[in-house]
Amino acid sequence: MEDEPNKKKLLILYASETGNAMDAAERLGREADRRCCPVSVLCIDDFEPKSLPFEETVIFVVSTTGQGDVPDSMKGFWRFLLQRSLSKEWLKGVDYGVFGLGDSSYQKYNFVAKKLDKRLLDLGARSLIERGLGDDQHPSGYEGALDPWMSKLWKTLYNKAPNLFPNDPNTATLNGTWVDQPKIQITYHDVGKGNSQCSAAIDFKSLEMLIERTRSMSPGKSSGKMRPDCFLNLSIHYDVGDVLEVLPSQDPVAVDAFMKRCNLNPEAYITVQPSKKENSMGDTNHAPDIPVKLKTFVELTMDIASASPRRYFFEIMSNFASAQHEKERLQYFASPEGRDDLYQYNQKERRTVLEVLEDFHSVQMPLEWLVQLIPPLKTRAFSISSSNSAHPNQVHLTVSVVSWTTPYKRTRKGLCSTWLAGLDLQQRVLIPAWFHKGSLPSPSPSVPLILIGPGTGCAPFRGFVEERALQSKSGPRAPVLFFFGCRNEENDFLYRDFWLSHLQSGGVLSEDKGGGFYVAFSRDQPQKVYVQHKMREQSTKIWNLLAGGAAVYIAGSANKMPSDVLAALEEIISLEGGVTKEVAARWIHALEKSGRYHVEAWS
């Protein structure tokens, strides 16, 4: 729908990390369009924050990442909103709604949606509807909250802004051909032209450019850099605490099966651009028109055999099913009534795009829809477990090979970890990689450290200890306490010899240097023992280091560990400092604000 001059419209802004918030926002946009409501859906970093007071109705769809952090795409917008110069009436006249996506197993559940809601109110905006909070732990995922919230939204909007709806908003009708038309267009190029512009990459620069231009064409591209920082057999540089993102390779057998199932010519050359309609709505950031091989595009951008398709995928599939029973099943899955069954079939079982397509044999989807709707192939992030100073031109990762069993007893494996574990060390493999700062800044040598890293959470702290060991050679350095945990000493004691070597007299972790290394083996005795228990045993040591200006670093699983460690620290400060739990909590909050309390957790 093209915007008419000065015509009022609904603005939907989303901030997404994994793609769920974008998916929810686009669904809101489709439902608005079906109600003939003029609507614009934008990623929040494509919107100019200073224009917000000139909007009449804005819906925010935002996810929460890490330990209550805003997504990368929202950081600039959020910084702008926090400016003290903005008055309490800056957003007077703006109506808004907030829907958040989070996971209630995290300590700061939907924290971004909650603080955004509060900040908008503080700036004078008016809330149209109580904020909605989607929860990954719900039996239907975030859609369990989105469906009823969205129904209430249309009723509320119609009452407060009936001019947005020419018809009854409770009756969704197809408005034009918006739903039936993909948002991208694909142009095929003859092989001769493709070969002349896309010759086989024989050097690193060509490979970098191929990856950059291929991934920049993808409609699911992120806001980060498309071109790799390096390949992992070249000169590299990083700091301890940094994160490495790796682009995994997909199984060639799965790629070939996908190409065959969808009747695609792997040798064809294509370019992918926004459709003419999308360009007419102001989207001019189209990809460069340099053709790439179709198989290469699939390999580098489309997650066909790892990620599960989204609900809209099933809706569009139903339009291309020639078998009536498959069409009806797909329509049911896409309906509100079939939401729970779809969640059990799709998300709980982690069915892949390829598996879904093979389950519905009569469906033949155009390539445009496949490119638009198949989840993008994402990089995987790992905490770096080495010091660049100790290992020049090397980067070490601690990778747990992911494998699990679904409710229907199907074995699933993580794409990236399985691929990395299966690499042949005798062969030359180029791995596209990107370096960036994580949640654990590199500490000053003069700052005492309290490190808590159970399981693979020990990864970044291996680099911390290596770095401090090198620094110690040039003079005295502040002490380091490290609390590690795993299930069994015999099977799970990661980097055992490394830690014990630095525990020896004069080592970074040695007690004569004021440090310490304490391990909790949770399953080696009848009663489970975790890192927080070992911390309580060393409460005096921890308190003395905190009082001496120590920084706390926590890394590992996001489930209960960060909150359990936080509770243990509060107890220690209360006990050793002789203060109440409330004062201890404020003490830790002050540590966080001063940059002395850092958490990097993952699910």
Coordinates of C-alpha atoms in Angstrom, one line a residue:
M1 CA 0.0 0.0 0.0
E2 CA 1.5 3.3 -1.1
D3 CA 1.3 6.1 1.4
E4 CA -0.8 9.1 0.4
P5 CA 0.5 12.6 1.4
N6 CA -0.5 13.5 4.9
K7 CA -2.6 10.4 5.3
K8 CA -2.6 9.1 8.8
K9 CA -1.1 5.6 9.3
L10 CA -0.1 3.1 11.9
L11 CA 3.6 2.9 12.4
I12 CA 5.1 -0.4 13.7
L13 CA 8.7 -0.3 14.8
Y14 CA 10.5 -3.5 15.8
A15 CA 13.9 -4.4 17.4
S16 CA 14.9 -8.0 16.9
E17 CA 17.9 -10.1 17.7
T18 CA 16.9 -13.6 16.5
G19 CA 14.1 -12.6 14.1
N20 CA 11.1 -13.3 16.3
A21 CA 10.3 -9.6 16.9
M22 CA 10.6 -8.9 13.2
D23 CA 8.2 -11.8 12.5
A24 CA 5.7 -10.6 15.1
A25 CA 5.9 -7.0 13.7
E26 CA 5.4 -8.1 10.1
R27 CA 2.4 -10.2 11.2
L28 CA 0.9 -7.1 12.9
G29 CA 1.5 -5.3 9.6
R30 CA -0.2 -7.9 7.6
E31 CA -3.2 -8.0 9.9
A32 CA -3.5 -4.2 9.8
D33 CA -3.3 -4.3 6.0
R34 CA -6.1 -6.9 5.8
R35 CA -8.2 -4.5 7.8
C36 CA -7.5 -1.8 5.2
C37 CA -5.5 0.2 7.9
P38 CA -2.6 2.1 6.3
V39 CA 0.5 0.8 8.0
S40 CA 4.3 1.1 7.8
V41 CA 6.6 -1.6 9.3
L42 CA 10.2 -0.6 10.0
C43 CA 13.2 -1.9 11.8
I44 CA 13.8 0.6 14.6
D45 CA 17.3 1.6 13.4
D46 CA 15.7 2.6 10.1
F47 CA 13.6 5.2 11.9
E48 CA 14.8 8.7 12.9
P49 CA 14.2 9.0 16.7
K50 CA 13.7 12.8 16.6
S51 CA 10.6 12.2 14.3
L52 CA 8.8 10.3 17.0
P53 CA 6.8 13.3 18.3
F54 CA 5.3 13.7 14.8
E55 CA 3.7 10.2 14.7
E56 CA 0.2 9.7 16.0
T57 CA 0.1 6.0 16.6
V58 CA 3.1 3.8 17.1
I59 CA 3.4 0.1 18.0
F60 CA 6.7 -1.1 19.3
V61 CA 7.7 -4.8 19.1
V62 CA 10.9 -5.4 21.0
S63 CA 12.9 -8.4 22.2
T64 CA 15.2 -8.7 25.2
T65 CA 18.6 -10.1 24.8
G66 CA 21.3 -11.4 27.2
Q67 CA 20.7 -10.1 30.7
G68 CA 18.1 -7.5 30.0
D69 CA 19.9 -5.8 27.1
V70 CA 18.4 -4.1 24.1
P71 CA 19.0 -5.6 20.7
D72 CA 21.8 -4.1 18.7
S73 CA 19.4 -2.5 16.3
M74 CA 17.8 -0.6 19.1
K75 CA 20.9 0.8 20.9
G76 CA 21.0 4.1 19.0
F77 CA 17.2 4.7 19.4
W78 CA 17.4 3.9 23.2
R79 CA 20.3 6.2 23.7
F80 CA 18.3 9.0 22.1
L81 CA 15.3 8.4 24.3
L82 CA 17.5 8.5 27.5
Q83 CA 18.7 12.1 26.8
R84 CA 18.0 14.3 29.7
S85 CA 17.2 17.2 27.5
L86 CA 13.9 15.6 26.4
S87 CA 11.0 17.1 28.3
K88 CA 8.1 15.3 30.0
E89 CA 5.8 16.5 27.2
W90 CA 8.1 15.6 24.3
L91 CA 5.7 12.8 23.2
K92 CA 2.5 14.5 24.1
G93 CA -0.2 13.5 21.6
V94 CA 1.6 10.2 20.6
D95 CA -0.4 7.0 21.3
Y96 CA 1.6 3.9 21.6
G97 CA 1.6 0.2 22.4
V98 CA 4.4 -2.1 23.4
F99 CA 4.7 -5.9 22.8
G100 CA 7.8 -7.6 24.2
L101 CA 9.4 -10.9 23.4
G102 CA 11.3 -12.6 26.1
D103 CA 11.9 -15.8 28.1
S104 CA 10.7 -16.1 31.6
S105 CA 13.6 -18.4 32.5
Y106 CA 15.8 -15.4 32.4
Q107 CA 16.2 -13.1 35.4
K108 CA 15.3 -9.9 33.5
Y109 CA 12.3 -11.3 31.7
N110 CA 11.1 -8.9 29.0
F111 CA 13.1 -6.1 30.6
V112 CA 13.5 -4.1 27.4
A113 CA 9.7 -3.9 26.8
K114 CA 9.1 -2.9 30.4
K115 CA 11.7 -0.1 30.5
L116 CA 10.6 1.2 27.0
D117 CA 7.0 1.3 28.2
K118 CA 8.1 3.3 31.3
R119 CA 10.3 5.7 29.3
L120 CA 7.6 6.5 26.7
L121 CA 5.2 7.3 29.6
D122 CA 7.8 9.5 31.2
L123 CA 8.1 11.5 27.9
G124 CA 4.4 12.2 27.8
A125 CA 3.2 9.5 25.4
R126 CA -0.2 7.9 26.0
S127 CA -0.5 4.1 26.3
L128 CA -3.2 2.6 24.1
I129 CA -3.1 -0.8 25.6
E130 CA -1.4 -2.6 28.4
R131 CA 1.9 -3.9 27.2
G132 CA 2.0 -7.5 26.0
L133 CA 4.7 -9.9 27.1
G134 CA 5.4 -12.9 24.9
D135 CA 7.1 -15.8 26.6
D136 CA 9.2 -18.5 24.9
Q137 CA 8.3 -20.8 27.8
H138 CA 4.6 -20.6 26.9
P139 CA 3.3 -23.8 25.2
S140 CA 2.7 -21.8 22.1
G141 CA 5.7 -19.6 22.4
Y142 CA 5.4 -15.8 22.2
E143 CA 2.3 -16.2 20.0
G144 CA 0.4 -17.4 23.1
A145 CA 0.4 -13.8 24.2
L146 CA 0.5 -12.1 20.8
D147 CA -2.9 -13.4 19.5
P148 CA -5.1 -12.1 22.4
W149 CA -3.1 -8.9 22.6
M150 CA -3.5 -8.2 18.9
S151 CA -7.2 -8.8 19.1
K152 CA -7.5 -6.3 21.9
L153 CA -5.3 -3.8 20.0
W154 CA -7.6 -3.7 16.9
K155 CA -10.6 -3.0 19.1
T156 CA -8.8 -0.3 21.1
L157 CA -7.4 1.4 18.0
Y158 CA -10.8 1.4 16.3
N159 CA -12.3 3.2 19.4
K160 CA -9.5 5.8 19.6
A161 CA -8.7 6.2 15.9
P162 CA -11.6 5.0 13.8
N163 CA -10.3 7.0 10.8
L164 CA -7.6 4.3 10.5
F165 CA -10.2 1.6 9.7
P166 CA -12.7 2.1 6.9
N167 CA -14.3 -1.2 7.9
D168 CA -15.0 -3.1 11.1
P169 CA -11.5 -4.1 12.4
N170 CA -12.9 -7.4 13.7
T171 CA -13.3 -8.5 10.1
A172 CA -10.0 -9.1 8.4
T173 CA -10.3 -9.1 4.6
L174 CA -7.6 -9.4 2.0
N175 CA -6.7 -5.9 1.0
G176 CA -5.6 -5.9 -2.6
T177 CA -2.9 -8.4 -3.3
W178 CA -0.4 -7.6 -0.5
V179 CA -0.6 -11.0 1.1
D180 CA -0.4 -12.8 -2.2
Q181 CA 2.7 -11.0 -3.5
P182 CA 6.3 -11.5 -2.2
K183 CA 8.3 -8.5 -1.1
I184 CA 11.2 -9.3 -3.3
Q185 CA 11.9 -10.0 -6.9
I186 CA 14.4 -12.4 -8.4
T187 CA 16.1 -11.9 -11.7
Y188 CA 17.7 -14.8 -13.5
H189 CA 20.8 -14.2 -15.6
D190 CA 22.3 -16.3 -18.4
V191 CA 25.2 -18.4 -17.4
G192 CA 27.6 -16.6 -19.7
K193 CA 27.0 -13.3 -17.9
G194 CA 27.1 -14.9 -14.5
N195 CA 30.4 -16.5 -15.2
S196 CA 32.0 -13.3 -16.4
Q197 CA 31.0 -11.4 -13.2
C198 CA 31.2 -14.3 -10.7
S199 CA 34.3 -16.2 -11.6
A200 CA 35.5 -18.9 -9.2
A201 CA 36.9 -17.2 -6.1
I202 CA 40.6 -18.0 -6.0
D203 CA 41.7 -15.5 -3.4
F204 CA 40.6 -14.3 0.0
K205 CA 39.4 -10.9 -1.2
S206 CA 37.2 -12.6 -3.8
L207 CA 35.8 -14.9 -1.2
E208 CA 35.1 -11.9 1.1
M209 CA 33.3 -10.0 -1.6
L210 CA 31.3 -13.1 -2.6
I211 CA 30.1 -13.6 0.9
E212 CA 29.3 -9.9 1.4
R213 CA 27.3 -9.4 -1.8
T214 CA 25.5 -12.8 -1.4
R215 CA 24.4 -12.2 2.2
S216 CA 23.6 -8.5 1.6
M217 CA 21.0 -9.7 -1.0
S218 CA 19.2 -11.7 1.6
P219 CA 15.9 -10.2 2.9
G220 CA 16.8 -11.5 6.3
K221 CA 20.1 -9.8 6.6
S222 CA 21.1 -8.3 9.9
S223 CA 22.3 -4.8 10.6
G224 CA 25.9 -5.9 11.1
K225 CA 28.8 -6.2 8.6
M226 CA 28.2 -8.6 5.7
R227 CA 31.9 -9.0 4.8
P228 CA 33.9 -11.3 7.1
D229 CA 36.6 -9.6 9.3
C230 CA 38.8 -12.5 8.3
F231 CA 39.0 -16.2 7.6
L232 CA 40.3 -18.3 10.4
N233 CA 43.7 -19.1 8.9
L234 CA 44.7 -15.5 8.4
S235 CA 46.2 -12.8 10.6
I236 CA 43.8 -11.9 13.3
H237 CA 43.5 -9.5 16.3
Y238 CA 41.2 -9.5 19.3
D239 CA 41.1 -8.7 23.0
V240 CA 40.3 -11.1 25.9
G241 CA 36.5 -11.0 26.5
D242 CA 35.7 -10.6 22.8
V243 CA 33.3 -12.7 20.9
L244 CA 33.9 -14.5 17.6
E245 CA 31.0 -15.1 15.2
V246 CA 31.3 -18.0 12.8
L247 CA 29.3 -18.6 9.6
P248 CA 28.7 -22.4 9.6
S249 CA 28.6 -24.4 6.4
Q250 CA 25.4 -26.4 5.7
D251 CA 25.4 -30.1 4.9
P252 CA 25.9 -30.4 1.1
V253 CA 23.5 -33.4 1.1
A254 CA 20.7 -31.3 2.6
V255 CA 21.4 -28.4 0.2
D256 CA 21.2 -30.8 -2.8
A257 CA 18.0 -32.3 -1.4
F258 CA 16.5 -28.8 -1.0
M259 CA 17.4 -27.8 -4.6
K260 CA 15.8 -31.0 -5.9
R261 CA 12.7 -30.8 -3.8
C262 CA 12.0 -27.2 -4.9
N263 CA 13.0 -27.8 -8.6
L264 CA 15.7 -25.3 -8.5
N265 CA 18.7 -25.2 -10.9
P266 CA 21.8 -25.0 -8.8
E267 CA 23.8 -23.6 -11.7
A268 CA 21.5 -20.7 -12.3
Y269 CA 22.7 -17.1 -11.6
I270 CA 20.4 -14.7 -9.8
T271 CA 20.0 -11.3 -8.2
V272 CA 17.6 -10.6 -5.4
Q273 CA 16.1 -7.1 -4.9
P274 CA 13.0 -5.6 -3.2
S275 CA 9.9 -5.8 -5.3
K276 CA 8.8 -2.7 -7.3
K277 CA 6.0 -2.2 -4.7
E278 CA 8.5 -2.2 -1.8
N279 CA 10.7 0.2 -3.7
S280 CA 7.7 2.5 -4.2
M281 CA 7.2 2.6 -0.5
G282 CA 10.7 4.1 0.0
D283 CA 13.0 1.0 0.3
T284 CA 15.9 2.0 -1.9
N285 CA 18.6 0.0 -0.1
H286 CA 18.6 -2.8 -2.6
A287 CA 21.4 -5.2 -3.0
P288 CA 24.1 -4.7 -5.7
D289 CA 23.0 -6.2 -9.0
I290 CA 25.9 -8.6 -9.4
P291 CA 24.6 -12.1 -10.0
V292 CA 25.5 -15.0 -7.8
K293 CA 25.0 -18.7 -8.3
L294 CA 21.7 -19.9 -6.9
K295 CA 23.3 -22.8 -5.0
T296 CA 25.8 -20.4 -3.4
F297 CA 22.9 -18.1 -2.4
V298 CA 21.1 -21.0 -0.7
E299 CA 24.3 -22.2 1.0
L300 CA 25.2 -18.8 2.4
T301 CA 21.9 -17.2 3.3
M302 CA 19.0 -19.7 3.7
D303 CA 18.9 -22.0 6.8
I304 CA 17.2 -24.9 5.2
A305 CA 18.2 -27.8 7.5
S306 CA 18.5 -26.3 11.0
A307 CA 16.0 -23.5 11.8
S308 CA 12.2 -24.1 12.0
P309 CA 10.0 -22.1 9.6
R310 CA 7.7 -19.5 11.0
R311 CA 3.9 -19.5 11.1
Y312 CA 3.5 -17.3 8.0
F313 CA 5.5 -19.9 6.0
F314 CA 2.6 -22.4 6.5
E315 CA 0.0 -19.8 5.5
I316 CA 1.8 -19.1 2.2
M317 CA 2.5 -22.8 1.7
S318 CA -1.3 -23.4 1.8
N319 CA -1.7 -21.2 -1.3
F320 CA 0.6 -23.5 -3.3
A321 CA -0.6 -26.9 -2.1
S322 CA -2.3 -28.8 -4.9
A323 CA -3.5 -31.6 -2.7
Q324 CA -6.7 -30.6 -0.8
H325 CA -5.9 -32.4 2.4
E326 CA -2.5 -30.7 2.6
K327 CA -4.0 -27.3 1.9
E328 CA -6.6 -27.8 4.7
R329 CA -3.9 -29.0 7.1
L330 CA -1.7 -26.0 6.3
Q331 CA -4.6 -23.5 6.6
Y332 CA -5.4 -25.1 10.0
F333 CA -1.8 -24.7 11.2
A334 CA -1.9 -21.0 10.1
S335 CA -5.1 -20.3 11.9
P336 CA -5.6 -19.2 15.6
E337 CA -7.3 -22.6 16.3
G338 CA -4.3 -24.5 15.0
R339 CA -1.7 -22.5 16.8
D340 CA -1.0 -25.0 19.6
D341 CA -0.8 -27.9 17.2
L342 CA 1.6 -26.0 14.9
Y343 CA 3.8 -25.3 17.9
Q344 CA 3.9 -29.0 18.8
Y345 CA 4.6 -30.0 15.2
N346 CA 7.0 -27.3 14.3
Q347 CA 8.8 -25.5 17.1
K348 CA 8.8 -28.3 19.8
E349 CA 10.1 -30.8 17.2
R350 CA 12.4 -28.2 15.7
R351 CA 11.4 -29.3 12.2
T352 CA 13.5 -27.8 9.5
V353 CA 12.3 -26.1 6.3
L354 CA 13.4 -29.1 4.3
E355 CA 11.5 -31.5 6.6
V356 CA 8.3 -29.4 6.4
L357 CA 8.5 -29.2 2.6
E358 CA 9.0 -33.0 2.4
D359 CA 6.0 -33.5 4.7
F360 CA 3.8 -31.6 2.2
H361 CA 4.7 -33.0 -1.2
S362 CA 2.2 -31.2 -3.2
V363 CA 3.5 -27.7 -2.3
Q364 CA 5.6 -26.0 -5.0
M365 CA 6.5 -22.5 -3.8
P366 CA 8.1 -19.9 -6.1
L367 CA 11.7 -19.1 -5.3
E368 CA 10.7 -15.5 -4.3
W369 CA 8.6 -16.8 -1.4
L370 CA 11.3 -19.3 -0.4
V371 CA 13.9 -16.6 -0.3
Q372 CA 11.6 -14.3 1.7
L373 CA 10.3 -16.8 4.2
I374 CA 13.0 -19.3 4.9
P375 CA 14.9 -18.3 8.1
P376 CA 18.2 -16.6 7.3
L377 CA 21.4 -18.5 7.9
K378 CA 22.9 -16.8 11.0
T379 CA 26.3 -16.6 12.4
R380 CA 27.0 -18.4 15.7
A381 CA 28.7 -16.5 18.5
F382 CA 31.3 -17.9 20.8
S383 CA 33.2 -16.4 23.7
I384 CA 36.9 -16.4 22.8
S385 CA 38.9 -18.7 25.1
S386 CA 42.4 -17.5 24.4
S387 CA 44.7 -14.5 24.7
N388 CA 45.9 -13.0 21.5
S389 CA 49.1 -12.0 23.3
A390 CA 49.7 -15.6 24.3
H391 CA 48.7 -17.1 21.0
P392 CA 49.4 -14.7 18.1
N393 CA 47.4 -15.4 15.0
Q394 CA 45.3 -18.0 16.8
V395 CA 41.8 -17.9 18.3
H396 CA 40.7 -20.7 20.6
L397 CA 37.0 -21.6 21.1
T398 CA 35.3 -23.8 23.7
V399 CA 32.5 -25.6 21.9
S400 CA 30.0 -28.0 23.3
V401 CA 28.5 -30.2 20.6
V402 CA 24.8 -29.6 20.8
S403 CA 22.5 -32.6 20.6
W404 CA 19.1 -33.3 22.1
T405 CA 16.0 -35.5 21.7
T406 CA 12.6 -34.0 20.8
P407 CA 9.3 -35.0 22.4
Y408 CA 8.8 -37.6 19.6
K409 CA 12.3 -39.1 20.3
R410 CA 13.9 -37.6 17.2
T411 CA 17.6 -36.7 17.6
R412 CA 18.5 -33.1 16.7
K413 CA 22.0 -31.6 16.5
G414 CA 23.3 -28.1 16.5
L415 CA 24.3 -26.9 13.0
C416 CA 27.5 -25.0 13.9
S417 CA 28.8 -27.2 16.7
T418 CA 28.3 -30.4 14.7
W419 CA 30.0 -28.9 11.7
L420 CA 33.0 -27.6 13.7
A421 CA 33.4 -30.9 15.5
G422 CA 33.4 -32.8 12.1
L423 CA 36.1 -30.7 10.4
D424 CA 39.0 -32.7 9.1
L425 CA 42.1 -31.1 10.6
Q426 CA 44.2 -32.4 7.7
Q427 CA 42.2 -30.4 5.2
R428 CA 42.5 -26.7 4.6
V429 CA 39.1 -25.1 5.6
L430 CA 38.3 -21.4 5.4
I431 CA 35.9 -20.3 8.1
P432 CA 34.3 -16.8 7.6
A433 CA 34.5 -15.0 11.0
W434 CA 33.6 -11.7 12.6
F435 CA 35.0 -10.3 15.8
H436 CA 33.1 -8.0 18.1
K437 CA 33.0 -6.9 21.7
G438 CA 30.9 -9.0 24.1
S439 CA 29.5 -8.4 27.5
L440 CA 32.9 -9.0 29.2
P441 CA 35.3 -6.0 28.7
S442 CA 39.0 -6.7 29.0
P443 CA 40.0 -5.9 32.6
S444 CA 42.9 -3.7 33.7
P445 CA 45.9 -5.6 35.2
S446 CA 45.5 -3.6 38.4
V447 CA 41.9 -4.7 39.0
P448 CA 41.3 -7.8 41.2
L449 CA 39.0 -10.3 39.5
I450 CA 36.3 -12.6 40.8
L451 CA 35.4 -15.0 37.9
I452 CA 32.5 -17.4 37.9
G453 CA 32.2 -19.6 34.9
P454 CA 30.6 -23.1 35.2
G455 CA 30.7 -25.4 32.1
T456 CA 31.6 -23.7 28.9
G457 CA 31.3 -20.4 30.8
C458 CA 35.0 -21.0 31.6
A459 CA 35.8 -20.1 28.0
P460 CA 36.5 -16.4 28.2
F461 CA 38.2 -16.8 31.6
R462 CA 40.9 -19.0 30.1
G463 CA 41.9 -16.0 28.0
F464 CA 41.7 -13.7 31.1
V465 CA 44.1 -16.0 33.0
E466 CA 46.5 -16.4 30.1
E467 CA 46.6 -12.6 29.6
R468 CA 47.2 -11.9 33.3
A469 CA 49.9 -14.6 33.4
L470 CA 51.8 -12.7 30.7
Q471 CA 51.2 -9.4 32.4
S472 CA 52.6 -10.8 35.7
K473 CA 56.0 -11.4 34.0
S474 CA 56.5 -7.6 33.9
G475 CA 55.5 -7.0 37.5
P476 CA 53.0 -7.7 40.3
R477 CA 49.4 -7.9 39.2
A478 CA 46.1 -8.0 41.0
P479 CA 44.8 -11.4 42.2
V480 CA 42.3 -13.6 40.5
L481 CA 39.6 -15.9 42.1
F482 CA 38.0 -18.3 39.8
F483 CA 34.9 -20.5 40.5
F484 CA 34.4 -23.3 38.0
G485 CA 31.7 -26.0 38.0
C486 CA 30.8 -29.1 36.0
R487 CA 28.9 -32.3 36.5
N488 CA 31.8 -34.8 36.9
E489 CA 35.5 -34.4 37.6
E490 CA 36.4 -37.4 35.4
N491 CA 34.3 -36.4 32.3
D492 CA 33.6 -32.7 32.4
F493 CA 36.6 -30.9 33.9
L494 CA 37.4 -28.6 31.0
Y495 CA 41.0 -27.3 30.8
R496 CA 41.9 -29.2 34.0
D497 CA 45.7 -29.1 33.5
F498 CA 45.6 -25.5 32.5
W499 CA 43.8 -24.3 35.7
L500 CA 45.9 -26.5 37.9
S501 CA 49.2 -25.2 36.4
H502 CA 48.2 -21.6 37.3
L503 CA 47.2 -22.8 40.7
Q504 CA 50.8 -23.8 41.5
S505 CA 53.0 -21.5 43.6
G506 CA 53.5 -18.2 41.9
G507 CA 50.7 -18.8 39.4
V508 CA 47.9 -16.3 38.6
L509 CA 45.4 -18.4 40.6
S510 CA 47.8 -19.4 43.5
E511 CA 46.9 -18.5 47.0
D512 CA 50.3 -17.0 47.6
K513 CA 49.4 -14.4 45.0
G514 CA 46.0 -13.7 46.7
G515 CA 44.1 -15.8 44.2
G516 CA 42.2 -19.1 44.3
F517 CA 40.6 -21.8 42.1
Y518 CA 37.5 -23.6 43.4
V519 CA 35.6 -26.3 41.6
A520 CA 32.1 -27.6 42.2
F521 CA 31.4 -31.1 40.8
S522 CA 27.7 -31.2 41.0
R523 CA 27.1 -34.9 40.4
D524 CA 30.1 -36.5 42.2
Q525 CA 28.3 -36.8 45.6
P526 CA 24.8 -37.5 46.7
Q527 CA 24.1 -33.8 47.3
K528 CA 24.4 -31.5 44.3
V529 CA 27.1 -28.8 44.7
Y530 CA 27.2 -25.7 42.5
V531 CA 29.5 -22.7 42.1
Q532 CA 27.3 -20.6 44.4
H533 CA 28.0 -23.2 47.2
K534 CA 31.8 -22.8 46.7
M535 CA 31.4 -19.1 46.7
R536 CA 29.7 -19.1 50.1
E537 CA 32.6 -21.2 51.4
Q538 CA 35.0 -18.5 50.3
S539 CA 32.8 -15.5 51.5
T540 CA 35.6 -13.8 53.4
K541 CA 38.0 -13.9 50.4
I542 CA 35.3 -12.6 48.1
W543 CA 34.4 -9.8 50.4
N544 CA 38.0 -8.7 50.9
L545 CA 38.5 -8.6 47.1
L546 CA 35.3 -6.7 46.6
A547 CA 36.3 -4.2 49.3
G548 CA 39.6 -3.8 47.5
G549 CA 37.9 -2.8 44.2
A550 CA 37.5 -6.2 42.5
A551 CA 35.4 -6.7 39.4
V552 CA 32.9 -9.6 39.1
Y553 CA 32.6 -11.5 35.8
I554 CA 30.0 -14.2 35.3
A555 CA 29.6 -16.4 32.2
G556 CA 27.6 -19.5 31.4
S557 CA 24.1 -20.9 31.1
A558 CA 21.4 -18.3 31.4
N559 CA 18.8 -20.6 33.1
K560 CA 19.3 -20.3 36.9
M561 CA 23.0 -19.8 37.2
P562 CA 23.2 -16.0 37.0
S563 CA 20.4 -15.4 39.5
D564 CA 21.8 -18.1 41.9
V565 CA 25.2 -16.4 41.7
L566 CA 23.7 -13.0 42.3
A567 CA 21.8 -14.3 45.4
A568 CA 25.0 -15.8 46.7
L569 CA 26.9 -12.5 46.3
E570 CA 24.1 -10.6 48.1
E571 CA 24.3 -13.1 51.0
I572 CA 28.1 -12.7 51.1
I573 CA 28.0 -8.9 51.1
S574 CA 25.2 -9.0 53.8
L575 CA 27.1 -11.4 56.0
E576 CA 30.6 -10.1 55.7
G577 CA 29.6 -6.4 55.4
G578 CA 27.1 -6.5 58.2
V579 CA 24.3 -5.0 56.1
T580 CA 20.7 -6.0 55.1
K581 CA 20.0 -7.9 51.9
E582 CA 18.4 -4.7 50.5
V583 CA 21.6 -2.8 51.1
A584 CA 23.6 -5.6 49.6
A585 CA 21.4 -5.6 46.5
R586 CA 22.0 -1.8 46.1
W587 CA 25.7 -2.4 46.6
I588 CA 25.8 -4.9 43.6
H589 CA 23.7 -2.5 41.6
A590 CA 26.3 0.2 42.2
L591 CA 29.0 -2.3 41.1
E592 CA 27.1 -2.8 37.9
K593 CA 26.7 0.9 37.2
S594 CA 30.4 1.5 37.9
G595 CA 31.5 -1.2 35.4
R596 CA 32.6 -3.8 37.9
Y597 CA 29.8 -6.4 37.5
H598 CA 29.5 -8.2 34.1
V599 CA 27.4 -11.1 32.9
E600 CA 27.5 -13.0 29.7
A601 CA 25.0 -15.8 29.6
W602 CA 23.4 -17.9 26.8
S603 CA 20.6 -20.3 26.5

